[in-house]
């Protein structure tokens, strides 16, 4: 059978999508042992995991670009889950990092704005997961800052305020939330979860992947595997199985 004829006979395959939207902690999630790569591996036969992490971004900038990532067109109908993972940059101290800093009240408003936009294009609240920033290990991050000629420009207590605001927004908007800041600090020494005091280590990536999977598993459990297992394909008449 010619390829054109096969294409005409078969139904177009629509791969559902999970969209990961965030800052560098999301952008780096497809690196080796990254939490995004873990999700992609778990879901490879069910949906695509799309990385839209943008290093250095805060919610002020993120809310502007979200409509350029998800437009509400028919191509977005297949989005089955969206993670919104910001706050590590928003919570930077204003005096020492004014470019990335976003005031706490504006941070919360920006998260609400993004949730409202997603809802407006048909992505329901049950498909949205907010993720709080992880805790900050100040001494390790200070070393990273000093190596660049900067002063310590974040503190864990402030990051915690943004994490609490993120949790509150999720409550108000009816979305799911993963409170990474709190969960990681249940282990008294959370430094092993971080590579430089801010970004995730291999252990931190594994921790986030496991926690996030517990949220996603129920949402995505009903998704079928796309295309039959190879042993189930009729090798004498593959068209019957694959078209």
mmCIF file with all atom_site columns, N, CA and C in Angstrom, residues 211-242:
data_model
loop_
_atom_site.group_PDB
_atom_site.id
_atom_site.type_symbol
_atom_site.label_atom_id
_atom_site.label_alt_id
_atom_site.label_comp_id
_atom_site.label_asym_id
_atom_site.label_entity_id
_atom_site.label_seq_id
_atom_site.pdbx_PDB_ins_code
_atom_site.Cartn_x
_atom_site.Cartn_y
_atom_site.Cartn_z
_atom_site.occupancy
_atom_site.B_iso_or_equiv
_atom_site.pdbx_formal_charge
_atom_site.auth_seq_id
_atom_site.auth_comp_id
_atom_site.auth_asym_id
_atom_site.auth_atom_id
_atom_site.pdbx_PDB_model_num
ATOM 1  N N  . UNK A 1 211 ? 7.064  13.178  43.506 1.00 0.00 ? 211 UNK A N  1
ATOM 2  C CA . UNK A 1 211 ? 5.949  13.943  44.069 1.00 0.00 ? 211 UNK A CA 1
ATOM 3  C C  . UNK A 1 211 ? 4.970  14.376  42.983 1.00 0.00 ? 211 UNK A C  1
ATOM 4  N N  . UNK A 1 212 ? 5.503  14.833  41.854 1.00 0.00 ? 212 UNK A N  1
ATOM 5  C CA . UNK A 1 212 ? 4.640  15.294  40.777 1.00 0.00 ? 212 UNK A CA 1
ATOM 6  C C  . UNK A 1 212 ? 3.895  14.132  40.135 1.00 0.00 ? 212 UNK A C  1
ATOM 7  N N  . UNK A 1 213 ? 4.564  12.992  40.010 1.00 0.00 ? 213 UNK A N  1
ATOM 8  C CA . UNK A 1 213 ? 3.902  11.832  39.421 1.00 0.00 ? 213 UNK A CA 1
ATOM 9  C C  . UNK A 1 213 ? 2.699  11.409  40.255 1.00 0.00 ? 213 UNK A C  1
ATOM 10 N N  . UNK A 1 214 ? 2.794  11.554  41.566 1.00 0.00 ? 214 UNK A N  1
ATOM 11 C CA . UNK A 1 214 ? 1.652  11.196  42.419 1.00 0.00 ? 214 UNK A CA 1
ATOM 12 C C  . UNK A 1 214 ? 0.454  12.098  42.143 1.00 0.00 ? 214 UNK A C  1
ATOM 13 N N  . UNK A 1 215 ? 0.702  13.309  41.666 1.00 0.00 ? 215 UNK A N  1
ATOM 14 C CA . UNK A 1 215 ? -0.385 14.219  41.289 1.00 0.00 ? 215 UNK A CA 1
ATOM 15 C C  . UNK A 1 215 ? -0.892 13.918  39.880 1.00 0.00 ? 215 UNK A C  1
ATOM 16 N N  . UNK A 1 216 ? 0.025  13.574  38.986 1.00 0.00 ? 216 UNK A N  1
ATOM 17 C CA . UNK A 1 216 ? -0.341 13.376  37.579 1.00 0.00 ? 216 UNK A CA 1
ATOM 18 C C  . UNK A 1 216 ? -0.946 12.009  37.298 1.00 0.00 ? 216 UNK A C  1
ATOM 19 N N  . UNK A 1 217 ? -0.569 11.023  38.083 1.00 0.00 ? 217 UNK A N  1
ATOM 20 C CA . UNK A 1 217 ? -0.958 9.642   37.766 1.00 0.00 ? 217 UNK A CA 1
ATOM 21 C C  . UNK A 1 217 ? -2.469 9.494   37.652 1.00 0.00 ? 217 UNK A C  1
ATOM 22 N N  . UNK A 1 218 ? -3.208 10.051  38.607 1.00 0.00 ? 218 UNK A N  1
ATOM 23 C CA . UNK A 1 218 ? -4.663 9.936   38.557 1.00 0.00 ? 218 UNK A CA 1
ATOM 24 C C  . UNK A 1 218 ? -5.252 10.712  37.393 1.00 0.00 ? 218 UNK A C  1
ATOM 25 N N  . UNK A 1 219 ? -4.650 11.868  37.086 1.00 0.00 ? 219 UNK A N  1
ATOM 26 C CA . UNK A 1 219 ? -5.159 12.682  35.988 1.00 0.00 ? 219 UNK A CA 1
ATOM 27 C C  . UNK A 1 219 ? -4.972 11.989  34.641 1.00 0.00 ? 219 UNK A C  1
ATOM 28 N N  . UNK A 1 220 ? -3.905 11.198  34.520 1.00 0.00 ? 220 UNK A N  1
ATOM 29 C CA . UNK A 1 220 ? -3.547 10.641  33.222 1.00 0.00 ? 220 UNK A CA 1
ATOM 30 C C  . UNK A 1 220 ? -3.772 9.136   33.129 1.00 0.00 ? 220 UNK A C  1
ATOM 31 N N  . UNK A 1 221 ? -4.268 8.528   34.207 1.00 0.00 ? 221 UNK A N  1
ATOM 32 C CA . UNK A 1 221 ? -4.401 7.068   34.232 1.00 0.00 ? 221 UNK A CA 1
ATOM 33 C C  . UNK A 1 221 ? -5.357 6.546   33.169 1.00 0.00 ? 221 UNK A C  1
ATOM 34 N N  . UNK A 1 222 ? -6.333 7.362   32.786 1.00 0.00 ? 222 UNK A N  1
ATOM 35 C CA . UNK A 1 222 ? -7.323 6.906   31.809 1.00 0.00 ? 222 UNK A CA 1
ATOM 36 C C  . UNK A 1 222 ? -6.824 7.013   30.367 1.00 0.00 ? 222 UNK A C  1
ATOM 37 N N  . UNK A 1 223 ? -5.674 7.652   30.159 1.00 0.00 ? 223 UNK A N  1
ATOM 38 C CA . UNK A 1 223 ? -5.161 7.776   28.797 1.00 0.00 ? 223 UNK A CA 1
ATOM 39 C C  . UNK A 1 223 ? -4.743 6.406   28.273 1.00 0.00 ? 223 UNK A C  1
ATOM 40 N N  . UNK A 1 224 ? -5.171 6.049   27.087 1.00 0.00 ? 224 UNK A N  1
ATOM 41 C CA . UNK A 1 224 ? -4.768 4.757   26.529 1.00 0.00 ? 224 UNK A CA 1
ATOM 42 C C  . UNK A 1 224 ? -3.348 4.815   25.981 1.00 0.00 ? 224 UNK A C  1
ATOM 43 N N  . UNK A 1 225 ? -2.718 3.676   25.870 1.00 0.00 ? 225 UNK A N  1
ATOM 44 C CA . UNK A 1 225 ? -1.448 3.605   25.153 1.00 0.00 ? 225 UNK A CA 1
ATOM 45 C C  . UNK A 1 225 ? -1.721 3.811   23.674 1.00 0.00 ? 225 UNK A C  1
ATOM 46 N N  . UNK A 1 226 ? -0.900 4.634   23.043 1.00 0.00 ? 226 UNK A N  1
ATOM 47 C CA . UNK A 1 226 ? -1.113 4.945   21.639 1.00 0.00 ? 226 UNK A CA 1
ATOM 48 C C  . UNK A 1 226 ? -0.431 3.893   20.769 1.00 0.00 ? 226 UNK A C  1
ATOM 49 N N  . UNK A 1 227 ? -1.186 3.334   19.874 1.00 0.00 ? 227 UNK A N  1
ATOM 50 C CA . UNK A 1 227 ? -0.768 2.250   18.983 1.00 0.00 ? 227 UNK A CA 1
ATOM 51 C C  . UNK A 1 227 ? -0.574 0.944   19.774 1.00 0.00 ? 227 UNK A C  1
ATOM 52 N N  . UNK A 1 228 ? -0.902 -0.154  19.174 1.00 0.00 ? 228 UNK A N  1
ATOM 53 C CA . UNK A 1 228 ? -0.858 -1.432  19.889 1.00 0.00 ? 228 UNK A CA 1
ATOM 54 C C  . UNK A 1 228 ? 0.564  -1.890  20.194 1.00 0.00 ? 228 UNK A C  1
ATOM 55 N N  . UNK A 1 229 ? 0.668  -2.675  21.251 1.00 0.00 ? 229 UNK A N  1
ATOM 56 C CA . UNK A 1 229 ? 1.932  -3.337  21.576 1.00 0.00 ? 229 UNK A CA 1
ATOM 57 C C  . UNK A 1 229 ? 2.338  -4.198  20.384 1.00 0.00 ? 229 UNK A C  1
ATOM 58 N N  . UNK A 1 230 ? 3.637  -4.297  20.115 1.00 0.00 ? 230 UNK A N  1
ATOM 59 C CA . UNK A 1 230 ? 4.086  -4.927  18.872 1.00 0.00 ? 230 UNK A CA 1
ATOM 60 C C  . UNK A 1 230 ? 3.630  -6.381  18.760 1.00 0.00 ? 230 UNK A C  1
ATOM 61 N N  . UNK A 1 231 ? 3.522  -7.083  19.854 1.00 0.00 ? 231 UNK A N  1
ATOM 62 C CA . UNK A 1 231 ? 3.075  -8.476  19.784 1.00 0.00 ? 231 UNK A CA 1
ATOM 63 C C  . UNK A 1 231 ? 1.609  -8.588  19.375 1.00 0.00 ? 231 UNK A C  1
ATOM 64 N N  . UNK A 1 232 ? 0.872  -7.486  19.518 1.00 0.00 ? 232 UNK A N  1
ATOM 65 C CA . UNK A 1 232 ? -0.544 -7.493  19.172 1.00 0.00 ? 232 UNK A CA 1
ATOM 66 C C  . UNK A 1 232 ? -0.803 -7.111  17.716 1.00 0.00 ? 232 UNK A C  1
ATOM 67 N N  . UNK A 1 233 ? 0.236  -6.688  17.012 1.00 0.00 ? 233 UNK A N  1
ATOM 68 C CA . UNK A 1 233 ? 0.077  -6.328  15.598 1.00 0.00 ? 233 UNK A CA 1
ATOM 69 C C  . UNK A 1 233 ? -0.022 -7.604  14.763 1.00 0.00 ? 233 UNK A C  1
ATOM 70 N N  . UNK A 1 234 ? -1.019 -7.655  13.910 1.00 0.00 ? 234 UNK A N  1
ATOM 71 C CA . UNK A 1 234 ? -1.196 -8.808  12.989 1.00 0.00 ? 234 UNK A CA 1
ATOM 72 C C  . UNK A 1 234 ? -0.155 -8.666  11.887 1.00 0.00 ? 234 UNK A C  1
ATOM 73 N N  . UNK A 1 235 ? 0.914  -9.486  11.962 1.00 0.00 ? 235 UNK A N  1
ATOM 74 C CA . UNK A 1 235 ? 2.001  -9.330  10.991 1.00 0.00 ? 235 UNK A CA 1
ATOM 75 C C  . UNK A 1 235 ? 1.593  -9.754  9.589  1.00 0.00 ? 235 UNK A C  1
ATOM 76 N N  . UNK A 1 236 ? 0.528  -10.514 9.471  1.00 0.00 ? 236 UNK A N  1
ATOM 77 C CA . UNK A 1 236 ? 0.061  -10.908 8.149  1.00 0.00 ? 236 UNK A CA 1
ATOM 78 C C  . UNK A 1 236 ? -0.809 -9.821  7.508  1.00 0.00 ? 236 UNK A C  1
ATOM 79 N N  . UNK A 1 237 ? -1.341 -8.947  8.341  1.00 0.00 ? 237 UNK A N  1
ATOM 80 C CA . UNK A 1 237 ? -2.187 -7.856  7.833  1.00 0.00 ? 237 UNK A CA 1
ATOM 81 C C  . UNK A 1 237 ? -2.036 -6.664  8.771  1.00 0.00 ? 237 UNK A C  1
ATOM 82 N N  . UNK A 1 238 ? -0.866 -6.005  8.767  1.00 0.00 ? 238 UNK A N  1
ATOM 83 C CA . UNK A 1 238 ? -0.619 -4.925  9.712  1.00 0.00 ? 238 UNK A CA 1
ATOM 84 C C  . UNK A 1 238 ? -1.595 -3.760  9.578  1.00 0.00 ? 238 UNK A C  1
ATOM 85 N N  . UNK A 1 239 ? -2.127 -3.590  8.363  1.00 0.00 ? 239 UNK A N  1
ATOM 86 C CA . UNK A 1 239 ? -3.078 -2.493  8.168  1.00 0.00 ? 239 UNK A CA 1
ATOM 87 C C  . UNK A 1 239 ? -4.270 -2.625  9.119  1.00 0.00 ? 239 UNK A C  1
ATOM 88 N N  . UNK A 1 240 ? -4.677 -3.868  9.387  1.00 0.00 ? 240 UNK A N  1
ATOM 89 C CA . UNK A 1 240 ? -5.832 -4.081  10.245 1.00 0.00 ? 240 UNK A CA 1
ATOM 90 C C  . UNK A 1 240 ? -5.571 -3.616  11.672 1.00 0.00 ? 240 UNK A C  1
ATOM 91 N N  . UNK A 1 241 ? -4.327 -3.643  12.095 1.00 0.00 ? 241 UNK A N  1
ATOM 92 C CA . UNK A 1 241 ? -3.970 -3.245  13.444 1.00 0.00 ? 241 UNK A CA 1
ATOM 93 C C  . UNK A 1 241 ? -3.571 -1.778  13.568 1.00 0.00 ? 241 UNK A C  1
ATOM 94 N N  . UNK A 1 242 ? -3.023 -1.220  12.502 1.00 0.00 ? 242 UNK A N  1
ATOM 95 C CA . UNK A 1 242 ? -2.377 0.076   12.610 1.00 0.00 ? 242 UNK A CA 1
ATOM 96 C C  . UNK A 1 242 ? -3.107 1.210   11.934 1.00 0.00 ? 242 UNK A C  1
#
